[in-house]
Tab-separated table of C-alpha atoms and ligand atoms in Angstrom:
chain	number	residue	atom	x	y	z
A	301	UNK	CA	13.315	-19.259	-6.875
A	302	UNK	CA	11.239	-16.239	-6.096
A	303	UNK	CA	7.992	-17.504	-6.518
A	304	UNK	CA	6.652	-13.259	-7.197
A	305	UNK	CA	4.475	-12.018	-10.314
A	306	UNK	CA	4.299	-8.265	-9.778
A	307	UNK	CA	1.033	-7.300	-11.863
A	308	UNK	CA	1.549	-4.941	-13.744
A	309	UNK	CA	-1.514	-3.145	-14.215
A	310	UNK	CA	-1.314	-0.224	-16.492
A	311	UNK	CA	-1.518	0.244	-20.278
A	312	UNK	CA	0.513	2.780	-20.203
A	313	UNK	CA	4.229	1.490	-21.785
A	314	UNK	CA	6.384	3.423	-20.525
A	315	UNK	CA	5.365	2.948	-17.162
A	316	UNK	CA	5.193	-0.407	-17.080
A	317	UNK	CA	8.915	-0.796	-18.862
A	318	UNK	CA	9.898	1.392	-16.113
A	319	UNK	CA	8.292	-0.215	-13.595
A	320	UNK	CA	10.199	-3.541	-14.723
A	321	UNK	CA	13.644	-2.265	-15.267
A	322	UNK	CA	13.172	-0.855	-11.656
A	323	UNK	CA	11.929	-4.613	-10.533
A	324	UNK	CA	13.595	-6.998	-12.804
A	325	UNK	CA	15.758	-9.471	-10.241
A	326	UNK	CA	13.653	-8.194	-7.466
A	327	UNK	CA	10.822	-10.792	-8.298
A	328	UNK	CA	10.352	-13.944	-9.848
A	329	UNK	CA	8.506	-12.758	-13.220
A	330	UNK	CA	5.572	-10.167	-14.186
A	331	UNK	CA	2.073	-10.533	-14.664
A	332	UNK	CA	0.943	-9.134	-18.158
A	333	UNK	CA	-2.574	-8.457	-17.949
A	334	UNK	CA	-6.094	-7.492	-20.689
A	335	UNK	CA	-4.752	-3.843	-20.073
A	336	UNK	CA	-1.472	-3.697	-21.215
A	337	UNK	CA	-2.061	-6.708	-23.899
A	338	UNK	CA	-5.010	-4.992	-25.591
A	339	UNK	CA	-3.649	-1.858	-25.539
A	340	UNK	CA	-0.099	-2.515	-27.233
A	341	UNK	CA	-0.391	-5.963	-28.320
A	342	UNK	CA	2.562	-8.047	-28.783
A	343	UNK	CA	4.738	-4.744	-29.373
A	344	UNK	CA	4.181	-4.109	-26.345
A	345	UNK	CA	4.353	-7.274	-24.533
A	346	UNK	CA	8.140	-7.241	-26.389
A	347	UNK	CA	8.890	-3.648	-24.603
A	348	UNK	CA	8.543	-5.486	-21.392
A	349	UNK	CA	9.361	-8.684	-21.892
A	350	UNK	CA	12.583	-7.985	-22.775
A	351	UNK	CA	13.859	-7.819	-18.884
A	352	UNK	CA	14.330	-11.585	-19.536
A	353	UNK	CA	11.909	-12.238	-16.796
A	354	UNK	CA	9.413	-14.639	-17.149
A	355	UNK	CA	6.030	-13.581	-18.310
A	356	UNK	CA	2.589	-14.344	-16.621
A	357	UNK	CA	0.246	-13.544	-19.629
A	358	UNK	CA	-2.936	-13.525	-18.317
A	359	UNK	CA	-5.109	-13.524	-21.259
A	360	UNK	CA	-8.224	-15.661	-20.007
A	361	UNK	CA	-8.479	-17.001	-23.785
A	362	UNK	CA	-12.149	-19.029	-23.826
A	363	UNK	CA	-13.536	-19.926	-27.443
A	364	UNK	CA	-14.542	-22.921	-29.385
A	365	UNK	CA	-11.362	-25.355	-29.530
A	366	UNK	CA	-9.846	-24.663	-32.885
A	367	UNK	CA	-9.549	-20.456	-31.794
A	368	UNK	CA	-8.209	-20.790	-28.649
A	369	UNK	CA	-5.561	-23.485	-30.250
A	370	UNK	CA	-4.994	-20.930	-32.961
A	371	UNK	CA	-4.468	-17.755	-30.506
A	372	UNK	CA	-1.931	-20.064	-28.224
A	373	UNK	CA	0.147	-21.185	-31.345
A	374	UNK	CA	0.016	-17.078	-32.210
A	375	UNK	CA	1.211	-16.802	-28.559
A	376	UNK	CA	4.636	-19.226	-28.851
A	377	UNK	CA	6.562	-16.789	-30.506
A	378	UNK	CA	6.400	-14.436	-27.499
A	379	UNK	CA	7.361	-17.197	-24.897
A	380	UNK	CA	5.512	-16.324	-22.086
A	381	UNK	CA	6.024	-18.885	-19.027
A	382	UNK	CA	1.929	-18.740	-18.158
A	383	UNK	CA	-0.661	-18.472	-20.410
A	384	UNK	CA	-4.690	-18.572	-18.725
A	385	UNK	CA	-7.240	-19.520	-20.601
A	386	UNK	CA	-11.371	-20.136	-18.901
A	387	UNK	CA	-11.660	-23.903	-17.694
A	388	UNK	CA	-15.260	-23.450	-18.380
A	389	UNK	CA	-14.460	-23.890	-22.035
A	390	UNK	CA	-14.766	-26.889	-21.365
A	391	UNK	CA	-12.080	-30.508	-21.489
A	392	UNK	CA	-11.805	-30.381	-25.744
A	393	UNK	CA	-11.081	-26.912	-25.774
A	394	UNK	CA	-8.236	-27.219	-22.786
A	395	UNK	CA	-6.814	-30.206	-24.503
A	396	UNK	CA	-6.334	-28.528	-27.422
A	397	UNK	CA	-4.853	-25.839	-25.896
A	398	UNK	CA	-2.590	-28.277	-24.205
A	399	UNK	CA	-1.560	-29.903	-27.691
A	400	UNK	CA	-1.194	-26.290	-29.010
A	401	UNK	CA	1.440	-25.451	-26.598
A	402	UNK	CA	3.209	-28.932	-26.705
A	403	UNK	CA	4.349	-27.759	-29.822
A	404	UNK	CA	6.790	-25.379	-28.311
A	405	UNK	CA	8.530	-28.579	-26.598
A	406	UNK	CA	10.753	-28.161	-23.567
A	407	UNK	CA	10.360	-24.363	-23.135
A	408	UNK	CA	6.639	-24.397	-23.658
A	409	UNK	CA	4.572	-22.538	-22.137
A	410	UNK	CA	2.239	-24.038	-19.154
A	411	UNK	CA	-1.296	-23.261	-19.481
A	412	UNK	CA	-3.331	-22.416	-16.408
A	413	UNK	CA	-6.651	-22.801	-16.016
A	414	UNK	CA	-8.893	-19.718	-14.734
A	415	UNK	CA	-11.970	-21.383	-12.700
A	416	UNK	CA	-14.783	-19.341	-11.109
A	417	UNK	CA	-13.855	-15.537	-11.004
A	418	UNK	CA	-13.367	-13.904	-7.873
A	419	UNK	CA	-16.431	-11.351	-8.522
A	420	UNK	CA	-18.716	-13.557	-9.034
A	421	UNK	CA	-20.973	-15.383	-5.743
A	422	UNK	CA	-23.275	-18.219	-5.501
A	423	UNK	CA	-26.296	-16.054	-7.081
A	424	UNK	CA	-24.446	-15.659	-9.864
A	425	UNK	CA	-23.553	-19.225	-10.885
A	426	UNK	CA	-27.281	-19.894	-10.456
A	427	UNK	CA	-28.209	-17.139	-13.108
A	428	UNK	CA	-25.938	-18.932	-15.774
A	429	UNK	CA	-27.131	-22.422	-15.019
A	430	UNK	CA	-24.083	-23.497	-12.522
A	431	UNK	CA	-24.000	-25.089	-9.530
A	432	UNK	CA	-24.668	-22.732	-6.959
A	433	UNK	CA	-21.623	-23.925	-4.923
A	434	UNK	CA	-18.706	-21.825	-6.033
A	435	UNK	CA	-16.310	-24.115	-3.619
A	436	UNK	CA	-17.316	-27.024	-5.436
A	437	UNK	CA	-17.844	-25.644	-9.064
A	438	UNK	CA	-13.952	-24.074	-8.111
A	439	UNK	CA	-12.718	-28.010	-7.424
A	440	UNK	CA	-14.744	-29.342	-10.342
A	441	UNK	CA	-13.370	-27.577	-12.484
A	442	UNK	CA	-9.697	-27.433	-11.650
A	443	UNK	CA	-9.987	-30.945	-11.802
A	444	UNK	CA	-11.368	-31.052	-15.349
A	445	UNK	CA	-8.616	-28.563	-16.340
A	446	UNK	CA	-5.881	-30.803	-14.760
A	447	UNK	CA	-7.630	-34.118	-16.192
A	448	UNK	CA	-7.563	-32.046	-19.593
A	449	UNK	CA	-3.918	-31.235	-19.460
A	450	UNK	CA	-3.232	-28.235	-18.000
A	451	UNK	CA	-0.240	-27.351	-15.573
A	452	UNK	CA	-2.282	-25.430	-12.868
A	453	UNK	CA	-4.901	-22.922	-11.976
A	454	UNK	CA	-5.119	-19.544	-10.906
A	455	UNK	CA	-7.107	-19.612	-7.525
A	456	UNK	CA	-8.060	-17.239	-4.627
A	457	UNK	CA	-6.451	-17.285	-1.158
A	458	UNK	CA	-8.964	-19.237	0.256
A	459	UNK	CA	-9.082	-22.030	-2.677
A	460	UNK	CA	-5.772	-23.242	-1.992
A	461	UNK	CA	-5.914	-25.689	1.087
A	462	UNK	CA	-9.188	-27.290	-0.972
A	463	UNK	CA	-7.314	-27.248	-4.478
A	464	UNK	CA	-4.091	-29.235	-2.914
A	465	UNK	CA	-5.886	-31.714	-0.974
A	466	UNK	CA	-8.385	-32.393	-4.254
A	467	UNK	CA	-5.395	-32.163	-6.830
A	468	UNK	CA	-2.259	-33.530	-4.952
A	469	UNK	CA	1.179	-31.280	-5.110
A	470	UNK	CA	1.782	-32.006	-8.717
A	471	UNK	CA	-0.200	-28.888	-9.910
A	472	UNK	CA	0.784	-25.012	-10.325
A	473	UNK	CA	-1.440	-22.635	-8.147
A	474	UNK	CA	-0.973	-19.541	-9.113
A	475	UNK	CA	-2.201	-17.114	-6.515
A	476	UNK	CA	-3.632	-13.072	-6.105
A	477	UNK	CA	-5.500	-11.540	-3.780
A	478	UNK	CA	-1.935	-11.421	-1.276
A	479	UNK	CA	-1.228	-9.032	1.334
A	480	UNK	CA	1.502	-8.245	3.208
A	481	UNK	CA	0.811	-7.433	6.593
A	482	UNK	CA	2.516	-3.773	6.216
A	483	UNK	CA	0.080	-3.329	2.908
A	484	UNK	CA	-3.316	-1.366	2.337
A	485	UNK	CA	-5.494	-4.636	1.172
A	486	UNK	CA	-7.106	-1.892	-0.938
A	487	UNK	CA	-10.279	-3.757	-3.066
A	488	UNK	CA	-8.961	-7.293	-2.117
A	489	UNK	CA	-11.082	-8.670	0.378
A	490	UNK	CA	-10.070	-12.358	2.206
A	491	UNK	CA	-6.433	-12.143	1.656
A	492	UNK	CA	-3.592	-13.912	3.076
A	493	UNK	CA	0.067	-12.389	3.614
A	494	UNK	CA	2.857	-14.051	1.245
A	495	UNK	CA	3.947	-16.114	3.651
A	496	UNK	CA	0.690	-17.437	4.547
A	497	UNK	CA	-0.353	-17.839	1.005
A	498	UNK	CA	3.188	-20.352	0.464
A	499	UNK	CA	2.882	-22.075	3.822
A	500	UNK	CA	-0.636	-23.255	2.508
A	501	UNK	CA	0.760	-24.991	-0.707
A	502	UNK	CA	0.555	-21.763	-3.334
A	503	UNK	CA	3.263	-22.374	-6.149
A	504	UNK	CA	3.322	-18.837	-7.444
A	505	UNK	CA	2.150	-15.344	-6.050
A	506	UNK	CA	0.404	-12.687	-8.322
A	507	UNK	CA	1.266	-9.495	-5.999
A	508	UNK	CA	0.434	-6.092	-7.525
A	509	UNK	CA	0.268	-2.867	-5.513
A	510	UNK	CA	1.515	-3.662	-2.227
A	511	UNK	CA	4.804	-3.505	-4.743
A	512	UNK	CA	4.033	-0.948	-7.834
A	513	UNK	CA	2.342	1.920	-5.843
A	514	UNK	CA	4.773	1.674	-3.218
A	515	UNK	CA	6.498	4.809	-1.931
A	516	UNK	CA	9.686	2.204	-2.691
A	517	UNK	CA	8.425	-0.838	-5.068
A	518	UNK	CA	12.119	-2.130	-4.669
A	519	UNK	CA	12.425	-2.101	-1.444
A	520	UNK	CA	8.527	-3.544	-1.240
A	521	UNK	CA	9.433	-6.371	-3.685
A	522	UNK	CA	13.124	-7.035	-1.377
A	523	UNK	CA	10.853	-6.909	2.222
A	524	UNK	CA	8.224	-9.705	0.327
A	525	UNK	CA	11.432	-11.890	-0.509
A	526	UNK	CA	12.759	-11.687	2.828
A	527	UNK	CA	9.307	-13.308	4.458
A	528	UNK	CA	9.273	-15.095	2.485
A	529	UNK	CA	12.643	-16.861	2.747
B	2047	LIG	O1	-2.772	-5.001	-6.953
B	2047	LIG	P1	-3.182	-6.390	-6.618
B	2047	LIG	O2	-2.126	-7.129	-5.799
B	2047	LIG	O3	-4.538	-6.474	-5.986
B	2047	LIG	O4	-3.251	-7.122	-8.042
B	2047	LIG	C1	-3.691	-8.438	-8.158
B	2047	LIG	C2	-3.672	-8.850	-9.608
B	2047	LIG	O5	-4.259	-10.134	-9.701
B	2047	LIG	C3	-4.460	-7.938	-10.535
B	2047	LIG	O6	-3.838	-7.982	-11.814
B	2047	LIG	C4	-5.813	-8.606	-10.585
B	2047	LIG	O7	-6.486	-8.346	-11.778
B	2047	LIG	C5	-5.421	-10.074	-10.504
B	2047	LIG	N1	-6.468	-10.944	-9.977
B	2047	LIG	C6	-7.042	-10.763	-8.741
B	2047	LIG	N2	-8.032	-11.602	-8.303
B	2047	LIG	C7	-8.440	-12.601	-9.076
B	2047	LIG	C8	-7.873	-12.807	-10.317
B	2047	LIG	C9	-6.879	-11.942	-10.753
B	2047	LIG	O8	-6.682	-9.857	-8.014
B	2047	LIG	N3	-9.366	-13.414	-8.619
């Protein structure tokens, strides 16, 4: 299985249906982001879901318990594969989540848990009363979100080798922030190549314009497969 979300990161349709047509059986599944989802809503999410592909919605739902349950159950009818929602929501909201999505038996969708964003540093855990350790607070949390009953986490280059040694195999880790080595890294900084990012225990790779703003996304998405076969 080609463990590849191309992002798509646009809200404009057309040129993210085209994008996907262009992709579809070139990677494992697309990442549906705030942009597109905001801007077209579950139209839209229907214009390019209906490659077949597998759908990373990446929502980052975080409310009180009953909301979050009630914007998952919303979700079902849409089938998306991945579904984020903010592990600092806290265990009753995640486990509610988790019930929510149970619903949907076998073909449910897995919920992933988003920990400590990317753009935020040590400085800025301390100004919302966290612990200032963002390694730690990453851990702690994925941990809760697993304990709560979530299928994985979406996690940084650099999380992984800690994440797999404090959470066992057992446990999605959905990963961005990937280069290949023949890519611009562009505003990502600490990344690892695809192959890198696997051989350290990733599940999935979120991999956005080293493929869509190639001169030759197809041919980007095929060279990506190849390392990482
Ligand atoms: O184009 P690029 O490969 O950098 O796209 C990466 C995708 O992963 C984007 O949709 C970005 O928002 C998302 N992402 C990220 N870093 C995080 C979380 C999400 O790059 N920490």
């Amino acid at each position: 299985m080609n463990p590849v979300f191309c992002a798509i990161d646009t809200d404009v349709l057309y040129e993210a249906k085209e994008l996907v047509d262009a992709l579809n059986g070139e990677v494992g599944g697309f990442k549906i982001g705030l942009e597109l989802f905001t801007a077209h809503g579950a139209a839209g999410y229907r214009t390019v879901a209906a490659c077949g592909a597998p759908i990373f919605l990446d929502v980052k739902l975080h409310d009180i318990p009953n909301t979050v349950a009630g914007a998952i159950t919303s979700l079902l009818p849409l089938q998306p594969a991945y579904i984020t929602i903010h592990a600092s929501g806290g265990a009753a909201m995640m486990r509610t989540a988790a019930e929510a999505a149970a619903a949907a038996g076998e073909g449910r969708p897995k919920l992933l848990a988003v920990t400590v964003l990317t753009s935020l540093d040590s400085d800025d855990l301390v100004s919302v009363g966290q612990d200032a350790d963002v390694g730690e607070q990453v851990v702690r949390l994925a941990q809760l979100a697993r304990d709560s009953g979530l299928d994985g986490c979406i996690c940084s280059p650099e999380e992984i080798l800690p994440l797999r040694a404090a959470l066992g195999n057992d446990f999605v880790l959905m990963v961005p922030g990937i280069r290949p080595s023949w890519a611009p890294s562009n505003d990502q900084k600490r990344t690892l190549t695809p192959r890198q990012a696997y051989d350290a225990g990733a599940t999935h790779l979120v991999i956005g314009r080293p493929i869509t703003k190639a001169q030759n996304p197809v041919e980007a998405a095929r060279r990506i497969a190849e390392e990482l076969a």
